[in-house]
Coordinates of C-alpha atoms and ligand atoms in Angstrom, one line a residue:
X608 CA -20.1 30.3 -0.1
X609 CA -19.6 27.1 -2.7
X610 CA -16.0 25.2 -2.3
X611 CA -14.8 26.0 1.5
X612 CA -12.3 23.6 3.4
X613 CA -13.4 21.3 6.8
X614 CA -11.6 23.9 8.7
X615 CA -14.4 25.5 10.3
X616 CA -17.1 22.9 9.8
X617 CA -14.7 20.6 11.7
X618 CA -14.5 23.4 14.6
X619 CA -17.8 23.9 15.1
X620 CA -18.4 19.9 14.8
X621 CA -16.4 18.9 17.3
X622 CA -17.2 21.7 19.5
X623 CA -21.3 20.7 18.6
X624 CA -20.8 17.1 19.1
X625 CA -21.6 16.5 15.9
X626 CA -20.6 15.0 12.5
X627 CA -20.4 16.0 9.0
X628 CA -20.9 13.3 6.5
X629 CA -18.6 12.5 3.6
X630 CA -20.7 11.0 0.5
X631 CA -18.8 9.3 -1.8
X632 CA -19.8 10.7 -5.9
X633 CA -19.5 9.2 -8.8
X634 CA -22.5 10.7 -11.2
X635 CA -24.7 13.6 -11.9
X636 CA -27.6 11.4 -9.9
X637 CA -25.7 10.8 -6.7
X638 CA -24.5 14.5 -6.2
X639 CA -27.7 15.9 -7.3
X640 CA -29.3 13.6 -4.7
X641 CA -26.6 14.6 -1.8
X642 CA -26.9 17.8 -2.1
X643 CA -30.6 18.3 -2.3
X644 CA -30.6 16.7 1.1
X645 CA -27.8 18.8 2.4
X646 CA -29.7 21.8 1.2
X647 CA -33.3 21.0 2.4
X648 CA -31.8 20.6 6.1
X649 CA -29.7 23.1 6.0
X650 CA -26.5 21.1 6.4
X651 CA -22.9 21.3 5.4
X652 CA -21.7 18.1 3.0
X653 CA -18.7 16.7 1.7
X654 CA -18.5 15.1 -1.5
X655 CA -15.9 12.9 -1.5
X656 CA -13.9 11.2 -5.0
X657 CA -11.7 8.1 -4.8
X658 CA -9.6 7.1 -7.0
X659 CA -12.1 4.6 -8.6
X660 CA -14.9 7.1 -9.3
X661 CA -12.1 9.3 -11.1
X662 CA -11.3 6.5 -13.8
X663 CA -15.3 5.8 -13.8
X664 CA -16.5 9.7 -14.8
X665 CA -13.0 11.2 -15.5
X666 CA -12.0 14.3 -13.1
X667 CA -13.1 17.0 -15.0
X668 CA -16.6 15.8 -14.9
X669 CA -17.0 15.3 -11.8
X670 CA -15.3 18.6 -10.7
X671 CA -17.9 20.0 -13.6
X672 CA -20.5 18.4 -11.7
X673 CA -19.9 19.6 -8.2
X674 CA -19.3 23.4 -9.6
X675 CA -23.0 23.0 -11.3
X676 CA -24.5 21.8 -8.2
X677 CA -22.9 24.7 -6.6
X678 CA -24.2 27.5 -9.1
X679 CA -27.7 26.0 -9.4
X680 CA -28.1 26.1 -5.6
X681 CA -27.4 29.8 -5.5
X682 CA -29.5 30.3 -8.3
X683 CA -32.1 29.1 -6.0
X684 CA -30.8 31.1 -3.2
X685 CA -29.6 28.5 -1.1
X686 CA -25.7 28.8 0.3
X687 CA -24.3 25.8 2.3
X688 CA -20.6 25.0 2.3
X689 CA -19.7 22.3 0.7
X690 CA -16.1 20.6 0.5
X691 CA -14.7 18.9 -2.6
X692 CA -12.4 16.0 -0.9
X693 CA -10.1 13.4 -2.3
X694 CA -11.1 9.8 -0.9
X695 CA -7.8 7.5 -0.4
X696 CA -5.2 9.6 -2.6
X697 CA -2.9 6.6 -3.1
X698 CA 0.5 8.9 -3.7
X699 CA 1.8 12.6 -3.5
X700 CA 0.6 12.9 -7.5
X701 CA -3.1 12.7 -7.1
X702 CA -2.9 14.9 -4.4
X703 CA -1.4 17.2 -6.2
X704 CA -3.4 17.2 -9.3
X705 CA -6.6 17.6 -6.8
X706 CA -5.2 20.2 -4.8
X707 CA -3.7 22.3 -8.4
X708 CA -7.3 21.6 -9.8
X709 CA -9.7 23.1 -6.9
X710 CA -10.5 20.6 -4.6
X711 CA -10.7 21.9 -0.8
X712 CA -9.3 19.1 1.1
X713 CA -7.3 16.1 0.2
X714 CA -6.8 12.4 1.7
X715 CA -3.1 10.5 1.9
X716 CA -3.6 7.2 2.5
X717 CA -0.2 6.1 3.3
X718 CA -1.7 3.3 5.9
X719 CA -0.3 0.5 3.6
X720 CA 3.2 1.3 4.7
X721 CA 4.9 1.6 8.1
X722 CA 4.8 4.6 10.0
X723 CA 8.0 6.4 9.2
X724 CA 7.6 6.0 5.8
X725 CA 3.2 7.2 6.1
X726 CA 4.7 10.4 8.1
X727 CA 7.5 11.1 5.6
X728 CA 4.4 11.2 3.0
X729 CA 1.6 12.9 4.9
X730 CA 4.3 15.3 5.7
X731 CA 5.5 16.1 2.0
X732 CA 1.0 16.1 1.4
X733 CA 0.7 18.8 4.1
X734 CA 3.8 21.0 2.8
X735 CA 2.4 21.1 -0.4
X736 CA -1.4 21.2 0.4
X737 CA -0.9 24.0 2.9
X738 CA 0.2 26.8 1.3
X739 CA -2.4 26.6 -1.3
X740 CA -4.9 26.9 0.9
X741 CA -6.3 23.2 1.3
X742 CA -6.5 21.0 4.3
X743 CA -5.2 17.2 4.8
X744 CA -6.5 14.2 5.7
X745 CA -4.5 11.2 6.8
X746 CA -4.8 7.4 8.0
X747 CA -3.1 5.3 10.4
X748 CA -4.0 2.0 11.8
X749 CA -5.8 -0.5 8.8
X750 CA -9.6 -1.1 8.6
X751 CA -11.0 -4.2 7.9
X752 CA -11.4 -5.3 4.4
X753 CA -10.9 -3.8 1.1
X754 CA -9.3 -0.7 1.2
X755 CA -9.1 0.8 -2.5
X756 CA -6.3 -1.8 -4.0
X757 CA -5.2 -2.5 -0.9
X758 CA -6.7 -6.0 0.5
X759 CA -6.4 -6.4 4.4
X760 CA -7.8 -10.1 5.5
X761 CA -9.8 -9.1 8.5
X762 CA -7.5 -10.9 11.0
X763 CA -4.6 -8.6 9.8
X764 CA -6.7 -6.1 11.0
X765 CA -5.0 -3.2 13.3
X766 CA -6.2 -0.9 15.2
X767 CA -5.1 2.9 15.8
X768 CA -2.3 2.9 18.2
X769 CA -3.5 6.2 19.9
X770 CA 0.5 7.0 21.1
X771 CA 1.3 6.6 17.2
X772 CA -1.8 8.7 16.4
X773 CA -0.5 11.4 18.5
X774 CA 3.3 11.6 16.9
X775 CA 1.9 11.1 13.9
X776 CA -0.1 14.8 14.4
X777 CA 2.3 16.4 16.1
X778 CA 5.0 15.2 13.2
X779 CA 3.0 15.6 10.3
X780 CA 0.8 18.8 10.6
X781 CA -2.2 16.8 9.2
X782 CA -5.4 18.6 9.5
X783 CA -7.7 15.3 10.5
X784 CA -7.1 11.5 11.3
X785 CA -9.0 8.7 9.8
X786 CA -9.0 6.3 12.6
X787 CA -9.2 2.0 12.8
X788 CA -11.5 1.6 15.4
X789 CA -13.5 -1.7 14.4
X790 CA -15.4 0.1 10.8
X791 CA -14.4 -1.7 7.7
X792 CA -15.3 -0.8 4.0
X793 CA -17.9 -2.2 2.0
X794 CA -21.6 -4.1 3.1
X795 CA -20.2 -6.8 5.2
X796 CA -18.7 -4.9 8.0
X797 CA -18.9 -7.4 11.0
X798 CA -18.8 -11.4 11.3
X799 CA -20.5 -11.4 15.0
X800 CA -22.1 -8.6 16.7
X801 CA -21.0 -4.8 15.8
X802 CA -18.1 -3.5 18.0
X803 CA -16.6 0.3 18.1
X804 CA -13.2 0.8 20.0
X805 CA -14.6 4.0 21.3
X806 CA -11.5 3.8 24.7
X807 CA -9.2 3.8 21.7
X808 CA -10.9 7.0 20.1
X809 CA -11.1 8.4 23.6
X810 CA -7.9 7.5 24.4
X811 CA -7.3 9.6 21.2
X812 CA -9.2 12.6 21.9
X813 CA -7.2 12.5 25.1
X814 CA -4.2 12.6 24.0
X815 CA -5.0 15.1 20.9
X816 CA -8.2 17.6 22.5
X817 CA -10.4 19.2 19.9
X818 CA -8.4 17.6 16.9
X819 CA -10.9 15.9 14.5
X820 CA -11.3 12.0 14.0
X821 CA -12.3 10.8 10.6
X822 CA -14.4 7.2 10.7
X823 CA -14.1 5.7 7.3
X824 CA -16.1 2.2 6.5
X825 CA -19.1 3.9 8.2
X826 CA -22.0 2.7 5.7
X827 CA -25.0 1.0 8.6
X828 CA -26.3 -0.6 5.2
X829 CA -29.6 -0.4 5.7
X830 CA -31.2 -3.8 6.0
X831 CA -34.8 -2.1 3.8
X832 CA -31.9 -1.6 1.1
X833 CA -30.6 -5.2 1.8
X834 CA -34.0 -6.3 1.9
X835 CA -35.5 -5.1 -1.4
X836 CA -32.3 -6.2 -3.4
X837 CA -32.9 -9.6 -2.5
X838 CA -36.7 -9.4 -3.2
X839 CA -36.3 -8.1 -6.6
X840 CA -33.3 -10.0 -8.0
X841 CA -30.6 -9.4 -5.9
X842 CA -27.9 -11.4 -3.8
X843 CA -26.6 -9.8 -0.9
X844 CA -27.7 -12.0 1.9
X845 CA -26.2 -10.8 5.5
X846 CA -24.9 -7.8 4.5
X847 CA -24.6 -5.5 7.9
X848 CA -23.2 -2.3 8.8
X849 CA -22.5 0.0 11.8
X850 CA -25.5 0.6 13.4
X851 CA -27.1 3.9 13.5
X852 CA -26.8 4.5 17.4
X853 CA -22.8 3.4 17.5
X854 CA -22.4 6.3 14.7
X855 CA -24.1 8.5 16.6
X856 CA -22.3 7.9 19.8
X857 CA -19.1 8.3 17.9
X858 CA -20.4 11.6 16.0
X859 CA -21.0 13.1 20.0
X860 CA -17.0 12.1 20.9
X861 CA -14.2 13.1 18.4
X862 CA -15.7 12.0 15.3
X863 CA -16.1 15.1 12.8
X864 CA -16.6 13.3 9.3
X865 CA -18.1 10.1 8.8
X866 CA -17.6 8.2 5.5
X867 CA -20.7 6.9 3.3
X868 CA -20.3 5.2 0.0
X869 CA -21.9 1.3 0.2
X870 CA -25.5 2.9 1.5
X871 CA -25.3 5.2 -1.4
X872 CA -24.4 2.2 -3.9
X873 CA -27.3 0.0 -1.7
X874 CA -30.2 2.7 -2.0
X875 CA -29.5 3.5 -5.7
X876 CA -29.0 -0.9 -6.5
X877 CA -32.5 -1.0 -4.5
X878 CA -34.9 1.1 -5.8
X879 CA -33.5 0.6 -9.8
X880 CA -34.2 -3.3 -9.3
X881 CA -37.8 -2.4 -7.6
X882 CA -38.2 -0.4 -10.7
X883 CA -37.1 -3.0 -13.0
X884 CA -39.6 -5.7 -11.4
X885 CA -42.7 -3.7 -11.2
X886 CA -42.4 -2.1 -14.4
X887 CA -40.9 -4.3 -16.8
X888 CA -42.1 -1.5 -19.5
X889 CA -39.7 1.1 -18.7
X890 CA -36.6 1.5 -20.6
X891 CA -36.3 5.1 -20.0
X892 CA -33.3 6.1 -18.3
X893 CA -34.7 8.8 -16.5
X894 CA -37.2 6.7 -14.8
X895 CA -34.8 4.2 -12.7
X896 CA -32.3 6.5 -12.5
X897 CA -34.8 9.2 -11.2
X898 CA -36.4 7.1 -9.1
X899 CA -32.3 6.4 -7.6
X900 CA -31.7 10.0 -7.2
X901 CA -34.6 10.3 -5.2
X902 CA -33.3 7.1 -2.7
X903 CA -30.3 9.0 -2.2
X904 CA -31.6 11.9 -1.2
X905 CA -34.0 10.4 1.5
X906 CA -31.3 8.5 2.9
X907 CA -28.7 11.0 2.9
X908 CA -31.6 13.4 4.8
X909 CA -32.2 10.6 6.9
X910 CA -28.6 10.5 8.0
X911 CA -28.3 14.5 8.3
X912 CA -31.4 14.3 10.7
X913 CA -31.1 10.8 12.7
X914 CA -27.3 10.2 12.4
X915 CA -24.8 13.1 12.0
X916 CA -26.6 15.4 13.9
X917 CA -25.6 18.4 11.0
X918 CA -29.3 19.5 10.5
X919 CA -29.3 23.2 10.7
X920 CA -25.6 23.8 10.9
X921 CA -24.8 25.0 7.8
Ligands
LIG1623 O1 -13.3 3.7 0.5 C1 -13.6 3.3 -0.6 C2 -14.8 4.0 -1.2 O2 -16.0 3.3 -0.9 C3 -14.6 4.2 -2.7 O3 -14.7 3.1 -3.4 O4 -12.8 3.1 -4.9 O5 -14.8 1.7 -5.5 O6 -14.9 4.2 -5.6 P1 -14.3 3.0 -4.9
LIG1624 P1 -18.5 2.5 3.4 O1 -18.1 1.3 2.5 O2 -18.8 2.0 4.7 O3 -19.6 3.3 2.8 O4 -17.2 3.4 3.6 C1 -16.9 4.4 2.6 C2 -15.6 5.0 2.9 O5 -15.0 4.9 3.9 C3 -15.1 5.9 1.8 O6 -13.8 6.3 2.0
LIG1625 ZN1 -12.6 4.9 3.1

């Protein structure tokens, strides 16, 4: 099967009441570790690239990467589709360059400007992207936090108009919506207790039946990770995410993809500091970062099974 778009998987998702999770890569370790997971429960994946992981390994890696990860899996007889996505394509000329070079789906970010101008974008996205056979992603409304370059002070926060989310469709053919419903990027997601809007994503679903909702900012930073960074040199005190059950509840309405970067960047930070303090001997490489890969996968499993509710839907 390798590369296939969120077409289907999205279908079946929504219809399912389930989610499919979006890891963010940046490394032979972290894909590796994704997709082991993704293959030992028999779940679809997305691996996801922002803007930020491209400068880091340099596109043709990573797009090197994914295709090995591909081959070896059906060298081992497994088969699950997988989607190669764009994360936060700031203008029209990344998506391009993504959608000329193979990947399956493709996010416009255009919620830094105001909505005439984010339609007249997503739409010239979607008329290219189209035709070639690749699906769209797009945002409206602004999450909390830091957004790729763009900085949004939590106060300016705004959440999805649903009325604008339903033009915005209707007027730009975009395939799926990433959504501000209360999520924010990065480890420190809340200042009180945890909210979701879910009347605004029902509101939503409403107003757009069976079209799929993206959640981005959708780390629950794991407070073992938080935990054992601390313990072993770290300083990340009060980091919090979404919790598990509000991601769940979402995943069951019109949630299809849920967004995961920071507990990928927590598990990996965690178990290479536990490795540095309990074995102050190794130098090896392979070691810490083996010992990372293996953290990813767990947690990613752990979100397949307990979270996302895509075990067994590949
Ligand atoms: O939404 C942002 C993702 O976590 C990607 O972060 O731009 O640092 O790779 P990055
Ligand atoms: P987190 O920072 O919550 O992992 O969100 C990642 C994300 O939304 C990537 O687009
Ligand atoms: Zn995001």
């Amino acid at each position: 099967m390798g590369l296939v778009t969120t077409k289907e998987m999205f279908e079946r998702a929504y219809k399912g009441g389930y989610a499919i999770g979006a890891f963010n890569v940046n490394n032979m370790e972290i894909i590796q570790g994704i997709v082991e997971a993704a293959t030992e429960t028999n779940s679809p994946v997305i691996l996801q690239v922002s803007a930020g992981a491209r400068k880091y390994a340099n596109p043709i890696y990573l797009k090197k990467l994914v295709e090995a990860a591909i081959e070896c899996n059906k060298k081992a007889g497994h088969d699950i589709p997988m989607v190669l996505h764009l994360d936060h394509g700031a203008d029209f000329e990344i998506c391009k360059d993504c959608i000329d070079s193979g990947f399956t789906s493709v996010m416009i970010d255009g919620s830094k400007y105001d909505f005439e101008e984010n339609v007249a974008l997503t739409k010239k996205v979607v008329e290219y992207a189209h035709p070639r056979g690749v699906v769209v992603e797009a945002e409206i409304g602004k999450l909390a936090g830091v957004e790729d370059d763009v900085n949004v002070s939590s106060d300016d926060a705004m959440y999805t108009d649903p009325a604008e989310a339903e033009e915005f469709v209707k007027r730009t053919g975009c395939d799926s919506l990433a959504i501000a419903i209360g999520t924010s990027h990065g480890a420190y997601k809340f200042r009180g207790e945890a909210r979701l809007r879910y009347d605004i994503l029902e509101e939503i679903s409403k107003r757009l039946p069976g079209f799929p909702i993206v959640l981005h900012g959708a780390s629950s930073v794991p407070q073992e990770f938080v935990k054992m960074c601390n313990e072993y040199g770290g300083n990340i005190p009060g980091a919090k995410g979404v919790p598990e059950e509000m991601l769940k509840k979402a995943a069951e309405m019109a949630v299809c993809k849920i967004n995961i970067d920071s507990d990928i960047r927590l598990a990996m930070t965690a178990n290479i500091r536990e490795c540095f303090e309990k074995n102050p001997e190794v130098f090896d490489p392979r070691t810490y970062l083996g010992q990372a890969r293996v953290a990813v996968k767990d947690m990613v499993k752990h979100k397949i099974i307990n979270v996302l509710g895509s075990e067994n839907k590949a």
